[in-house]
């Protein structure tokens, strides 16, 4: 198995739900536990770090967006997850191969290329408004934040 990470064509992205589904499938941890603040034991921590890294690298989500998706985590927490995965992948070829396999599993879903930059806010809005982890009030607040940033 190769440790080379897949590279997406420029401007392409992977649906965040496909990434979450891949991590759930590979780790055996339920979506709710993976995205929540509960379960800080070792079996959950590293899959969460990996999910964070995949969402950043392959879905193009910002640290703030990832934090909101993952039960309101602070962007600093997200940054620390990104750093841990990057450092571990650089130091351990076996872990890099594991991460590459996880990335390939996420990429098994169709890769999408937005037809224009104007599609990004719509994609983000759809993701926030259909998120099973957000309450209605949180989803509305997130949607208003997105609309303010893009159309504001």
mmCIF file with all atom_site columns, N, CA, C and O in Angstrom, residues 48-103:
data_model
loop_
_atom_site.group_PDB
_atom_site.id
_atom_site.type_symbol
_atom_site.label_atom_id
_atom_site.label_alt_id
_atom_site.label_comp_id
_atom_site.label_asym_id
_atom_site.label_entity_id
_atom_site.label_seq_id
_atom_site.pdbx_PDB_ins_code
_atom_site.Cartn_x
_atom_site.Cartn_y
_atom_site.Cartn_z
_atom_site.occupancy
_atom_site.B_iso_or_equiv
_atom_site.pdbx_formal_charge
_atom_site.auth_seq_id
_atom_site.auth_comp_id
_atom_site.auth_asym_id
_atom_site.auth_atom_id
_atom_site.pdbx_PDB_model_num
ATOM 1   N N  . UNK A 1 48  ? -11.056 11.591 15.085 1.00 0.00 ? 48  UNK A N  1
ATOM 2   C CA . UNK A 1 48  ? -11.485 12.995 15.012 1.00 0.00 ? 48  UNK A CA 1
ATOM 3   C C  . UNK A 1 48  ? -10.394 13.866 14.410 1.00 0.00 ? 48  UNK A C  1
ATOM 4   O O  . UNK A 1 48  ? -10.672 14.743 13.600 1.00 0.00 ? 48  UNK A O  1
ATOM 5   N N  . UNK A 1 49  ? -9.148  13.648 14.833 1.00 0.00 ? 49  UNK A N  1
ATOM 6   C CA . UNK A 1 49  ? -8.040  14.405 14.247 1.00 0.00 ? 49  UNK A CA 1
ATOM 7   C C  . UNK A 1 49  ? -7.978  14.170 12.730 1.00 0.00 ? 49  UNK A C  1
ATOM 8   O O  . UNK A 1 49  ? -7.810  15.110 11.947 1.00 0.00 ? 49  UNK A O  1
ATOM 9   N N  . UNK A 1 50  ? -8.119  12.918 12.344 1.00 0.00 ? 50  UNK A N  1
ATOM 10  C CA . UNK A 1 50  ? -8.055  12.577 10.918 1.00 0.00 ? 50  UNK A CA 1
ATOM 11  C C  . UNK A 1 50  ? -9.217  13.191 10.149 1.00 0.00 ? 50  UNK A C  1
ATOM 12  O O  . UNK A 1 50  ? -9.031  13.711 9.036  1.00 0.00 ? 50  UNK A O  1
ATOM 13  N N  . UNK A 1 51  ? -10.402 13.158 10.737 1.00 0.00 ? 51  UNK A N  1
ATOM 14  C CA . UNK A 1 51  ? -11.556 13.796 10.106 1.00 0.00 ? 51  UNK A CA 1
ATOM 15  C C  . UNK A 1 51  ? -11.298 15.285 9.910  1.00 0.00 ? 51  UNK A C  1
ATOM 16  O O  . UNK A 1 51  ? -11.568 15.838 8.835  1.00 0.00 ? 51  UNK A O  1
ATOM 17  N N  . UNK A 1 52  ? -10.773 15.928 10.926 1.00 0.00 ? 52  UNK A N  1
ATOM 18  C CA . UNK A 1 52  ? -10.447 17.351 10.846 1.00 0.00 ? 52  UNK A CA 1
ATOM 19  C C  . UNK A 1 52  ? -9.495  17.612 9.683  1.00 0.00 ? 52  UNK A C  1
ATOM 20  O O  . UNK A 1 52  ? -9.715  18.503 8.868  1.00 0.00 ? 52  UNK A O  1
ATOM 21  N N  . UNK A 1 53  ? -8.450  16.813 9.588  1.00 0.00 ? 53  UNK A N  1
ATOM 22  C CA . UNK A 1 53  ? -7.449  16.999 8.544  1.00 0.00 ? 53  UNK A CA 1
ATOM 23  C C  . UNK A 1 53  ? -8.052  16.775 7.150  1.00 0.00 ? 53  UNK A C  1
ATOM 24  O O  . UNK A 1 53  ? -7.817  17.560 6.228  1.00 0.00 ? 53  UNK A O  1
ATOM 25  N N  . UNK A 1 54  ? -8.840  15.713 7.014  1.00 0.00 ? 54  UNK A N  1
ATOM 26  C CA . UNK A 1 54  ? -9.466  15.427 5.718  1.00 0.00 ? 54  UNK A CA 1
ATOM 27  C C  . UNK A 1 54  ? -10.444 16.532 5.308  1.00 0.00 ? 54  UNK A C  1
ATOM 28  O O  . UNK A 1 54  ? -10.493 16.917 4.133  1.00 0.00 ? 54  UNK A O  1
ATOM 29  N N  . UNK A 1 55  ? -11.219 17.040 6.257  1.00 0.00 ? 55  UNK A N  1
ATOM 30  C CA . UNK A 1 55  ? -12.160 18.125 5.941  1.00 0.00 ? 55  UNK A CA 1
ATOM 31  C C  . UNK A 1 55  ? -11.407 19.377 5.498  1.00 0.00 ? 55  UNK A C  1
ATOM 32  O O  . UNK A 1 55  ? -11.857 20.092 4.608  1.00 0.00 ? 55  UNK A O  1
ATOM 33  N N  . UNK A 1 56  ? -10.277 19.620 6.104  1.00 0.00 ? 56  UNK A N  1
ATOM 34  C CA . UNK A 1 56  ? -9.479  20.796 5.740  1.00 0.00 ? 56  UNK A CA 1
ATOM 35  C C  . UNK A 1 56  ? -8.827  20.612 4.373  1.00 0.00 ? 56  UNK A C  1
ATOM 36  O O  . UNK A 1 56  ? -8.890  21.496 3.511  1.00 0.00 ? 56  UNK A O  1
ATOM 37  N N  . UNK A 1 57  ? -8.212  19.461 4.176  1.00 0.00 ? 57  UNK A N  1
ATOM 38  C CA . UNK A 1 57  ? -7.442  19.223 2.941  1.00 0.00 ? 57  UNK A CA 1
ATOM 39  C C  . UNK A 1 57  ? -8.296  18.882 1.730  1.00 0.00 ? 57  UNK A C  1
ATOM 40  O O  . UNK A 1 57  ? -7.975  19.295 0.618  1.00 0.00 ? 57  UNK A O  1
ATOM 41  N N  . UNK A 1 58  ? -9.370  18.113 1.919  1.00 0.00 ? 58  UNK A N  1
ATOM 42  C CA . UNK A 1 58  ? -10.122 17.604 0.776  1.00 0.00 ? 58  UNK A CA 1
ATOM 43  C C  . UNK A 1 58  ? -11.499 18.233 0.587  1.00 0.00 ? 58  UNK A C  1
ATOM 44  O O  . UNK A 1 58  ? -12.056 18.143 -0.501 1.00 0.00 ? 58  UNK A O  1
ATOM 45  N N  . UNK A 1 59  ? -12.052 18.836 1.628  1.00 0.00 ? 59  UNK A N  1
ATOM 46  C CA . UNK A 1 59  ? -13.324 19.555 1.463  1.00 0.00 ? 59  UNK A CA 1
ATOM 47  C C  . UNK A 1 59  ? -13.080 21.063 1.421  1.00 0.00 ? 59  UNK A C  1
ATOM 48  O O  . UNK A 1 59  ? -13.989 21.826 1.110  1.00 0.00 ? 59  UNK A O  1
ATOM 49  N N  . UNK A 1 60  ? -11.867 21.468 1.755  1.00 0.00 ? 60  UNK A N  1
ATOM 50  C CA . UNK A 1 60  ? -11.522 22.882 1.703  1.00 0.00 ? 60  UNK A CA 1
ATOM 51  C C  . UNK A 1 60  ? -12.197 23.715 2.784  1.00 0.00 ? 60  UNK A C  1
ATOM 52  O O  . UNK A 1 60  ? -12.336 24.927 2.628  1.00 0.00 ? 60  UNK A O  1
ATOM 53  N N  . UNK A 1 61  ? -12.613 23.087 3.877  1.00 0.00 ? 61  UNK A N  1
ATOM 54  C CA . UNK A 1 61  ? -13.288 23.829 4.931  1.00 0.00 ? 61  UNK A CA 1
ATOM 55  C C  . UNK A 1 61  ? -12.277 24.576 5.795  1.00 0.00 ? 61  UNK A C  1
ATOM 56  O O  . UNK A 1 61  ? -11.182 24.089 6.054  1.00 0.00 ? 61  UNK A O  1
ATOM 57  N N  . UNK A 1 62  ? -12.664 25.749 6.238  1.00 0.00 ? 62  UNK A N  1
ATOM 58  C CA . UNK A 1 62  ? -11.821 26.540 7.132  1.00 0.00 ? 62  UNK A CA 1
ATOM 59  C C  . UNK A 1 62  ? -11.835 25.931 8.529  1.00 0.00 ? 62  UNK A C  1
ATOM 60  O O  . UNK A 1 62  ? -12.691 25.099 8.851  1.00 0.00 ? 62  UNK A O  1
ATOM 61  N N  . UNK A 1 63  ? -10.911 26.386 9.370  1.00 0.00 ? 63  UNK A N  1
ATOM 62  C CA . UNK A 1 63  ? -10.895 25.896 10.751 1.00 0.00 ? 63  UNK A CA 1
ATOM 63  C C  . UNK A 1 63  ? -12.187 26.266 11.467 1.00 0.00 ? 63  UNK A C  1
ATOM 64  O O  . UNK A 1 63  ? -12.708 25.477 12.253 1.00 0.00 ? 63  UNK A O  1
ATOM 65  N N  . UNK A 1 64  ? -12.713 27.451 11.194 1.00 0.00 ? 64  UNK A N  1
ATOM 66  C CA . UNK A 1 64  ? -13.980 27.851 11.818 1.00 0.00 ? 64  UNK A CA 1
ATOM 67  C C  . UNK A 1 64  ? -15.120 26.932 11.386 1.00 0.00 ? 64  UNK A C  1
ATOM 68  O O  . UNK A 1 64  ? -15.938 26.519 12.202 1.00 0.00 ? 64  UNK A O  1
ATOM 69  N N  . UNK A 1 65  ? -15.195 26.633 10.084 1.00 0.00 ? 65  UNK A N  1
ATOM 70  C CA . UNK A 1 65  ? -16.268 25.771 9.571  1.00 0.00 ? 65  UNK A CA 1
ATOM 71  C C  . UNK A 1 65  ? -16.155 24.361 10.144 1.00 0.00 ? 65  UNK A C  1
ATOM 72  O O  . UNK A 1 65  ? -17.156 23.740 10.500 1.00 0.00 ? 65  UNK A O  1
ATOM 73  N N  . UNK A 1 66  ? -14.930 23.872 10.241 1.00 0.00 ? 66  UNK A N  1
ATOM 74  C CA . UNK A 1 66  ? -14.730 22.535 10.815 1.00 0.00 ? 66  UNK A CA 1
ATOM 75  C C  . UNK A 1 66  ? -15.148 22.538 12.280 1.00 0.00 ? 66  UNK A C  1
ATOM 76  O O  . UNK A 1 66  ? -15.820 21.620 12.747 1.00 0.00 ? 66  UNK A O  1
ATOM 77  N N  . UNK A 1 67  ? -14.777 23.573 13.005 1.00 0.00 ? 67  UNK A N  1
ATOM 78  C CA . UNK A 1 67  ? -15.157 23.681 14.410 1.00 0.00 ? 67  UNK A CA 1
ATOM 79  C C  . UNK A 1 67  ? -16.662 23.677 14.596 1.00 0.00 ? 67  UNK A C  1
ATOM 80  O O  . UNK A 1 67  ? -17.189 23.008 15.492 1.00 0.00 ? 67  UNK A O  1
ATOM 81  N N  . UNK A 1 68  ? -17.365 24.398 13.725 1.00 0.00 ? 68  UNK A N  1
ATOM 82  C CA . UNK A 1 68  ? -18.835 24.416 13.813 1.00 0.00 ? 68  UNK A CA 1
ATOM 83  C C  . UNK A 1 68  ? -19.412 23.046 13.509 1.00 0.00 ? 68  UNK A C  1
ATOM 84  O O  . UNK A 1 68  ? -20.357 22.602 14.161 1.00 0.00 ? 68  UNK A O  1
ATOM 85  N N  . UNK A 1 69  ? -18.868 22.370 12.518 1.00 0.00 ? 69  UNK A N  1
ATOM 86  C CA . UNK A 1 69  ? -19.354 21.043 12.153 1.00 0.00 ? 69  UNK A CA 1
ATOM 87  C C  . UNK A 1 69  ? -19.135 20.049 13.288 1.00 0.00 ? 69  UNK A C  1
ATOM 88  O O  . UNK A 1 69  ? -19.965 19.175 13.531 1.00 0.00 ? 69  UNK A O  1
ATOM 89  N N  . UNK A 1 70  ? -18.045 20.220 14.006 1.00 0.00 ? 70  UNK A N  1
ATOM 90  C CA . UNK A 1 70  ? -17.671 19.272 15.053 1.00 0.00 ? 70  UNK A CA 1
ATOM 91  C C  . UNK A 1 70  ? -18.057 19.803 16.428 1.00 0.00 ? 70  UNK A C  1
ATOM 92  O O  . UNK A 1 70  ? -17.225 19.933 17.315 1.00 0.00 ? 70  UNK A O  1
ATOM 93  N N  . UNK A 1 71  ? -19.329 20.108 16.587 1.00 0.00 ? 71  UNK A N  1
ATOM 94  C CA . UNK A 1 71  ? -19.927 20.462 17.872 1.00 0.00 ? 71  UNK A CA 1
ATOM 95  C C  . UNK A 1 71  ? -19.327 21.720 18.493 1.00 0.00 ? 71  UNK A C  1
ATOM 96  O O  . UNK A 1 71  ? -19.127 21.801 19.700 1.00 0.00 ? 71  UNK A O  1
ATOM 97  N N  . UNK A 1 72  ? -19.027 22.711 17.661 1.00 0.00 ? 72  UNK A N  1
ATOM 98  C CA . UNK A 1 72  ? -18.603 24.010 18.163 1.00 0.00 ? 72  UNK A CA 1
ATOM 99  C C  . UNK A 1 72  ? -17.182 24.069 18.687 1.00 0.00 ? 72  UNK A C  1
ATOM 100 O O  . UNK A 1 72  ? -16.872 24.890 19.547 1.00 0.00 ? 72  UNK A O  1
ATOM 101 N N  . UNK A 1 73  ? -16.318 23.251 18.160 1.00 0.00 ? 73  UNK A N  1
ATOM 102 C CA . UNK A 1 73  ? -14.927 23.295 18.615 1.00 0.00 ? 73  UNK A CA 1
ATOM 103 C C  . UNK A 1 73  ? -14.282 24.614 18.217 1.00 0.00 ? 73  UNK A C  1
ATOM 104 O O  . UNK A 1 73  ? -14.557 25.178 17.163 1.00 0.00 ? 73  UNK A O  1
ATOM 105 N N  . UNK A 1 74  ? -13.375 25.064 19.051 1.00 0.00 ? 74  UNK A N  1
ATOM 106 C CA . UNK A 1 74  ? -12.635 26.303 18.820 1.00 0.00 ? 74  UNK A CA 1
ATOM 107 C C  . UNK A 1 74  ? -11.664 26.106 17.654 1.00 0.00 ? 74  UNK A C  1
ATOM 108 O O  . UNK A 1 74  ? -11.083 25.021 17.505 1.00 0.00 ? 74  UNK A O  1
ATOM 109 N N  . UNK A 1 75  ? -11.440 27.143 16.831 1.00 0.00 ? 75  UNK A N  1
ATOM 110 C CA . UNK A 1 75  ? -10.481 27.014 15.720 1.00 0.00 ? 75  UNK A CA 1
ATOM 111 C C  . UNK A 1 75  ? -9.072  26.630 16.178 1.00 0.00 ? 75  UNK A C  1
ATOM 112 O O  . UNK A 1 75  ? -8.335  25.973 15.447 1.00 0.00 ? 75  UNK A O  1
ATOM 113 N N  . UNK A 1 76  ? -8.703  27.002 17.398 1.00 0.00 ? 76  UNK A N  1
ATOM 114 C CA . UNK A 1 76  ? -7.391  26.610 17.922 1.00 0.00 ? 76  UNK A CA 1
ATOM 115 C C  . UNK A 1 76  ? -7.323  25.098 18.130 1.00 0.00 ? 76  UNK A C  1
ATOM 116 O O  . UNK A 1 76  ? -6.299  24.468 17.850 1.00 0.00 ? 76  UNK A O  1
ATOM 117 N N  . UNK A 1 77  ? -8.401  24.515 18.585 1.00 0.00 ? 77  UNK A N  1
ATOM 118 C CA . UNK A 1 77  ? -8.469  23.058 18.747 1.00 0.00 ? 77  UNK A CA 1
ATOM 119 C C  . UNK A 1 77  ? -8.338  22.380 17.390 1.00 0.00 ? 77  UNK A C  1
ATOM 120 O O  . UNK A 1 77  ? -7.626  21.383 17.248 1.00 0.00 ? 77  UNK A O  1
ATOM 121 N N  . UNK A 1 78  ? -9.012  22.940 16.398 1.00 0.00 ? 78  UNK A N  1
ATOM 122 C CA . UNK A 1 78  ? -8.929  22.399 15.036 1.00 0.00 ? 78  UNK A CA 1
ATOM 123 C C  . UNK A 1 78  ? -7.492  22.512 14.526 1.00 0.00 ? 78  UNK A C  1
ATOM 124 O O  . UNK A 1 78  ? -6.946  21.570 13.947 1.00 0.00 ? 78  UNK A O  1
ATOM 125 N N  . UNK A 1 79  ? -6.861  23.663 14.746 1.00 0.00 ? 79  UNK A N  1
ATOM 126 C CA . UNK A 1 79  ? -5.472  23.857 14.311 1.00 0.00 ? 79  UNK A CA 1
ATOM 127 C C  . UNK A 1 79  ? -4.559  22.815 14.959 1.00 0.00 ? 79  UNK A C  1
ATOM 128 O O  . UNK A 1 79  ? -3.672  22.254 14.303 1.00 0.00 ? 79  UNK A O  1
ATOM 129 N N  . UNK A 1 80  ? -4.767  22.541 16.247 1.00 0.00 ? 80  UNK A N  1
ATOM 130 C CA . UNK A 1 80  ? -3.945  21.536 16.934 1.00 0.00 ? 80  UNK A CA 1
ATOM 131 C C  . UNK A 1 80  ? -4.147  20.149 16.329 1.00 0.00 ? 80  UNK A C  1
ATOM 132 O O  . UNK A 1 80  ? -3.186  19.390 16.186 1.00 0.00 ? 80  UNK A O  1
ATOM 133 N N  . UNK A 1 81  ? -5.384  19.817 15.965 1.00 0.00 ? 81  UNK A N  1
ATOM 134 C CA . UNK A 1 81  ? -5.636  18.534 15.296 1.00 0.00 ? 81  UNK A CA 1
ATOM 135 C C  . UNK A 1 81  ? -4.900  18.455 13.971 1.00 0.00 ? 81  UNK A C  1
ATOM 136 O O  . UNK A 1 81  ? -4.279  17.436 13.653 1.00 0.00 ? 81  UNK A O  1
ATOM 137 N N  . UNK A 1 82  ? -4.966  19.530 13.195 1.00 0.00 ? 82  UNK A N  1
ATOM 138 C CA . UNK A 1 82  ? -4.273  19.558 11.901 1.00 0.00 ? 82  UNK A CA 1
ATOM 139 C C  . UNK A 1 82  ? -2.774  19.366 12.091 1.00 0.00 ? 82  UNK A C  1
ATOM 140 O O  . UNK A 1 82  ? -2.135  18.610 11.359 1.00 0.00 ? 82  UNK A O  1
ATOM 141 N N  . UNK A 1 83  ? -2.226  20.040 13.082 1.00 0.00 ? 83  UNK A N  1
ATOM 142 C CA . UNK A 1 83  ? -0.794  19.941 13.359 1.00 0.00 ? 83  UNK A CA 1
ATOM 143 C C  . UNK A 1 83  ? -0.410  18.520 13.768 1.00 0.00 ? 83  UNK A C  1
ATOM 144 O O  . UNK A 1 83  ? 0.590   17.975 13.295 1.00 0.00 ? 83  UNK A O  1
ATOM 145 N N  . UNK A 1 84  ? -1.215  17.896 14.632 1.00 0.00 ? 84  UNK A N  1
ATOM 146 C CA . UNK A 1 84  ? -0.900  16.545 15.100 1.00 0.00 ? 84  UNK A CA 1
ATOM 147 C C  . UNK A 1 84  ? -0.895  15.533 13.962 1.00 0.00 ? 84  UNK A C  1
ATOM 148 O O  . UNK A 1 84  ? -0.002  14.690 13.867 1.00 0.00 ? 84  UNK A O  1
ATOM 149 N N  . UNK A 1 85  ? -1.898  15.617 13.089 1.00 0.00 ? 85  UNK A N  1
ATOM 150 C CA . UNK A 1 85  ? -1.967  14.675 11.965 1.00 0.00 ? 85  UNK A CA 1
ATOM 151 C C  . UNK A 1 85  ? -0.798  14.909 11.016 1.00 0.00 ? 85  UNK A C  1
ATOM 152 O O  . UNK A 1 85  ? -0.137  13.955 10.584 1.00 0.00 ? 85  UNK A O  1
ATOM 153 N N  . UNK A 1 86  ? -0.523  16.158 10.697 1.00 0.00 ? 86  UNK A N  1
ATOM 154 C CA . UNK A 1 86  ? 0.583   16.475 9.785  1.00 0.00 ? 86  UNK A CA 1
ATOM 155 C C  . UNK A 1 86  ? 1.915   15.993 10.346 1.00 0.00 ? 86  UNK A C  1
ATOM 156 O O  . UNK A 1 86  ? 2.722   15.384 9.631  1.00 0.00 ? 86  UNK A O  1
ATOM 157 N N  . UNK A 1 87  ? 2.138   16.239 11.627 1.00 0.00 ? 87  UNK A N  1
ATOM 158 C CA . UNK A 1 87  ? 3.381   15.824 12.261 1.00 0.00 ? 87  UNK A CA 1
ATOM 159 C C  . UNK A 1 87  ? 3.508   14.307 12.301 1.00 0.00 ? 87  UNK A C  1
ATOM 160 O O  . UNK A 1 87  ? 4.558   13.752 11.956 1.00 0.00 ? 87  UNK A O  1
ATOM 161 N N  . UNK A 1 88  ? 2.453   13.626 12.680 1.00 0.00 ? 88  UNK A N  1
ATOM 162 C CA . UNK A 1 88  ? 2.501   12.164 12.757 1.00 0.00 ? 88  UNK A CA 1
ATOM 163 C C  . UNK A 1 88  ? 2.709   11.549 11.378 1.00 0.00 ? 88  UNK A C  1
ATOM 164 O O  . UNK A 1 88  ? 3.469   10.585 11.224 1.00 0.00 ? 88  UNK A O  1
ATOM 165 N N  . UNK A 1 89  ? 2.042   12.098 10.355 1.00 0.00 ? 89  UNK A N  1
ATOM 166 C CA . UNK A 1 89  ? 2.203   11.581 8.988  1.00 0.00 ? 89  UNK A CA 1
ATOM 167 C C  . UNK A 1 89  ? 3.631   11.788 8.486  1.00 0.00 ? 89  UNK A C  1
ATOM 168 O O  . UNK A 1 89  ? 4.163   10.951 7.751  1.00 0.00 ? 89  UNK A O  1
ATOM 169 N N  . UNK A 1 90  ? 4.244   12.907 8.884  1.00 0.00 ? 90  UNK A N  1
ATOM 170 C CA . UNK A 1 90  ? 5.620   13.181 8.460  1.00 0.00 ? 90  UNK A CA 1
ATOM 171 C C  . UNK A 1 90  ? 6.620   12.240 9.138  1.00 0.00 ? 90  UNK A C  1
ATOM 172 O O  . UNK A 1 90  ? 7.636   11.875 8.546  1.00 0.00 ? 90  UNK A O  1
ATOM 173 N N  . UNK A 1 91  ? 6.314   11.824 10.365 1.00 0.00 ? 91  UNK A N  1
ATOM 174 C CA . UNK A 1 91  ? 7.248   11.015 11.140 1.00 0.00 ? 91  UNK A CA 1
ATOM 175 C C  . UNK A 1 91  ? 7.062   9.513  10.981 1.00 0.00 ? 91  UNK A C  1
ATOM 176 O O  . UNK A 1 91  ? 7.989   8.753  11.213 1.00 0.00 ? 91  UNK A O  1
ATOM 177 N N  . UNK A 1 92  ? 5.868   9.075  10.596 1.00 0.00 ? 92  UNK A N  1
ATOM 178 C CA . UNK A 1 92  ? 5.563   7.642  10.601 1.00 0.00 ? 92  UNK A CA 1
ATOM 179 C C  . UNK A 1 92  ? 5.014   7.190  9.248  1.00 0.00 ? 92  UNK A C  1
ATOM 180 O O  . UNK A 1 92  ? 3.864   7.499  8.904  1.00 0.00 ? 92  UNK A O  1
ATOM 181 N N  . UNK A 1 93  ? 5.801   6.446  8.473  1.00 0.00 ? 93  UNK A N  1
ATOM 182 C CA . UNK A 1 93  ? 5.336   5.988  7.160  1.00 0.00 ? 93  UNK A CA 1
ATOM 183 C C  . UNK A 1 93  ? 4.073   5.119  7.238  1.00 0.00 ? 93  UNK A C  1
ATOM 184 O O  . UNK A 1 93  ? 3.218   5.200  6.359  1.00 0.00 ? 93  UNK A O  1
ATOM 185 N N  . UNK A 1 94  ? 3.942   4.302  8.280  1.00 0.00 ? 94  UNK A N  1
ATOM 186 C CA . UNK A 1 94  ? 2.744   3.473  8.411  1.00 0.00 ? 94  UNK A CA 1
ATOM 187 C C  . UNK A 1 94  ? 1.506   4.331  8.622  1.00 0.00 ? 94  UNK A C  1
ATOM 188 O O  . UNK A 1 94  ? 0.437   4.045  8.075  1.00 0.00 ? 94  UNK A O  1
ATOM 189 N N  . UNK A 1 95  ? 1.644   5.375  9.428  1.00 0.00 ? 95  UNK A N  1
ATOM 190 C CA . UNK A 1 95  ? 0.501   6.265  9.650  1.00 0.00 ? 95  UNK A CA 1
ATOM 191 C C  . UNK A 1 95  ? 0.172   7.033  8.372  1.00 0.00 ? 95  UNK A C  1
ATOM 192 O O  . UNK A 1 95  ? -0.993  7.227  8.041  1.00 0.00 ? 95  UNK A O  1
ATOM 193 N N  . UNK A 1 96  ? 1.195   7.441  7.635  1.00 0.00 ? 96  UNK A N  1
ATOM 194 C CA . UNK A 1 96  ? 0.961   8.139  6.369  1.00 0.00 ? 96  UNK A CA 1
ATOM 195 C C  . UNK A 1 96  ? 0.202   7.224  5.401  1.00 0.00 ? 96  UNK A C  1
ATOM 196 O O  . UNK A 1 96  ? -0.709  7.660  4.706  1.00 0.00 ? 96  UNK A O  1
ATOM 197 N N  . UNK A 1 97  ? 0.547   5.949  5.376  1.00 0.00 ? 97  UNK A N  1
ATOM 198 C CA . UNK A 1 97  ? -0.165  4.989  4.516  1.00 0.00 ? 97  UNK A CA 1
ATOM 199 C C  . UNK A 1 97  ? -1.617  4.845  4.981  1.00 0.00 ? 97  UNK A C  1
ATOM 200 O O  . UNK A 1 97  ? -2.534  4.782  4.148  1.00 0.00 ? 97  UNK A O  1
ATOM 201 N N  . UNK A 1 98  ? -1.833  4.807  6.292  1.00 0.00 ? 98  UNK A N  1
ATOM 202 C CA . UNK A 1 98  ? -3.194  4.746  6.840  1.00 0.00 ? 98  UNK A CA 1
ATOM 203 C C  . UNK A 1 98  ? -3.992  5.982  6.422  1.00 0.00 ? 98  UNK A C  1
ATOM 204 O O  . UNK A 1 98  ? -5.140  5.879  5.989  1.00 0.00 ? 98  UNK A O  1
ATOM 205 N N  . UNK A 1 99  ? -3.380  7.149  6.546  1.00 0.00 ? 99  UNK A N  1
ATOM 206 C CA . UNK A 1 99  ? -4.040  8.402  6.181  1.00 0.00 ? 99  UNK A CA 1
ATOM 207 C C  . UNK A 1 99  ? -4.340  8.447  4.678  1.00 0.00 ? 99  UNK A C  1
ATOM 208 O O  . UNK A 1 99  ? -5.409  8.894  4.261  1.00 0.00 ? 99  UNK A O  1
ATOM 209 N N  . UNK A 1 100 ? -3.421  7.945  3.875  1.00 0.00 ? 100 UNK A N  1
ATOM 210 C CA . UNK A 1 100 ? -3.640  7.899  2.422  1.00 0.00 ? 100 UNK A CA 1
ATOM 211 C C  . UNK A 1 100 ? -4.809  6.974  2.086  1.00 0.00 ? 100 UNK A C  1
ATOM 212 O O  . UNK A 1 100 ? -5.638  7.300  1.221  1.00 0.00 ? 100 UNK A O  1
ATOM 213 N N  . UNK A 1 101 ? -4.905  5.835  2.773  1.00 0.00 ? 101 UNK A N  1
ATOM 214 C CA . UNK A 1 101 ? -6.022  4.912  2.536  1.00 0.00 ? 101 UNK A CA 1
ATOM 215 C C  . UNK A 1 101 ? -7.342  5.566  2.941  1.00 0.00 ? 101 UNK A C  1
ATOM 216 O O  . UNK A 1 101 ? -8.355  5.423  2.252  1.00 0.00 ? 101 UNK A O  1
ATOM 217 N N  . UNK A 1 102 ? -7.332  6.286  4.028  1.00 0.00 ? 102 UNK A N  1
ATOM 218 C CA . UNK A 1 102 ? -8.523  6.986  4.486  1.00 0.00 ? 102 UNK A CA 1
ATOM 219 C C  . UNK A 1 102 ? -8.926  8.070  3.483  1.00 0.00 ? 102 UNK A C  1
ATOM 220 O O  . UNK A 1 102 ? -10.105 8.223  3.152  1.00 0.00 ? 102 UNK A O  1
ATOM 221 N N  . UNK A 1 103 ? -7.946  8.783  2.962  1.00 0.00 ? 103 UNK A N  1
ATOM 222 C CA . UNK A 1 103 ? -8.228  9.812  1.951  1.00 0.00 ? 103 UNK A CA 1
ATOM 223 C C  . UNK A 1 103 ? -8.799  9.179  0.683  1.00 0.00 ? 103 UNK A C  1
ATOM 224 O O  . UNK A 1 103 ? -9.752  9.701  0.093  1.00 0.00 ? 103 UNK A O  1
#
